[in-house]
């Protein structure tokens, strides 16, 4: 899906840049961050300086002005080293920043995008609640109109950068329950009275990517913070998630490639019964399966990026890419641990972390079950 030599050369330069950054600034401390569940804000600022936090943002707003092929490449290379940081890069770009880019007015774009794109600010995005994950239409976080203001009460859960984010795009209910036009999106700055962070989650994987609760208690927000029109929040979110699914597919691809490359290296070096274990069919067939799944996942992900870049319908393909790549990365990470044997169960080798991190990809930004729901509905409608 990336036919020209010039584009491939550009992607190689970007890949090398992201890989070098990850090796220099992430690999030395990633296990320490994982153990302590430490979110390295200073590294996020450095990523911003490299242009990796405003990949899709036009240069006029301080961004890199690149497209989805470049975006996939950056996430993939970072995730091959540390998927936690890859996840934070994906969430910052695809969700908070991209929501403002797509649906903010000119004043909002000029106010927020330069800070987010350069990494001066870190962004969060809030749709999910404790009792409304996939069932977002039943959200209980409500904004009531009061003159030129909205008063927000409720909470949001599972929010990436929920504590460290400088601002958050939050989708809340402004209309009737279950009305797809009864929700609205607001950009809210941390420090706003009535807005605070709550519980930080203690997670299985992706432990260096911060996940926390957002709490609103009589939080007064001026109407100027509304993104688009009142009632457009849910529809906006679905469009934002179309692109977000591509980023999670790219994250999955990075985990899969990291697991595969570590497995090939180990299989060539580890000897049993007088020869490298790569010589045994039980191992070599696992590697063959892993390589095939990676190729399939990458082609789907690159196709989704191509459609997105060319403003074509992408909902079905992005759901397919996210679904297939995330499930494949769990399978590949599992096989990687098996190939490493007992060593794969220790923190001495990278596959242990890939194994723990991989599962989030089948859950975040729409579970695999939701992706299948999206895909099946669209194919039955002939879309």
Short mmCIF file of C-alpha atoms in Angstrom, two decimals, residues 132 242 267:
data_model
loop_
_atom_site.label_atom_id
_atom_site.label_comp_id
_atom_site.label_asym_id
_atom_site.label_seq_id
_atom_site.Cartn_x
_atom_site.Cartn_y
_atom_site.Cartn_z
CA UNK A 132 -20.25 1.92 30.43
CA UNK A 242 -11.72 4.93 13.32
CA UNK A 267 16.06 -19.91 18.67
#
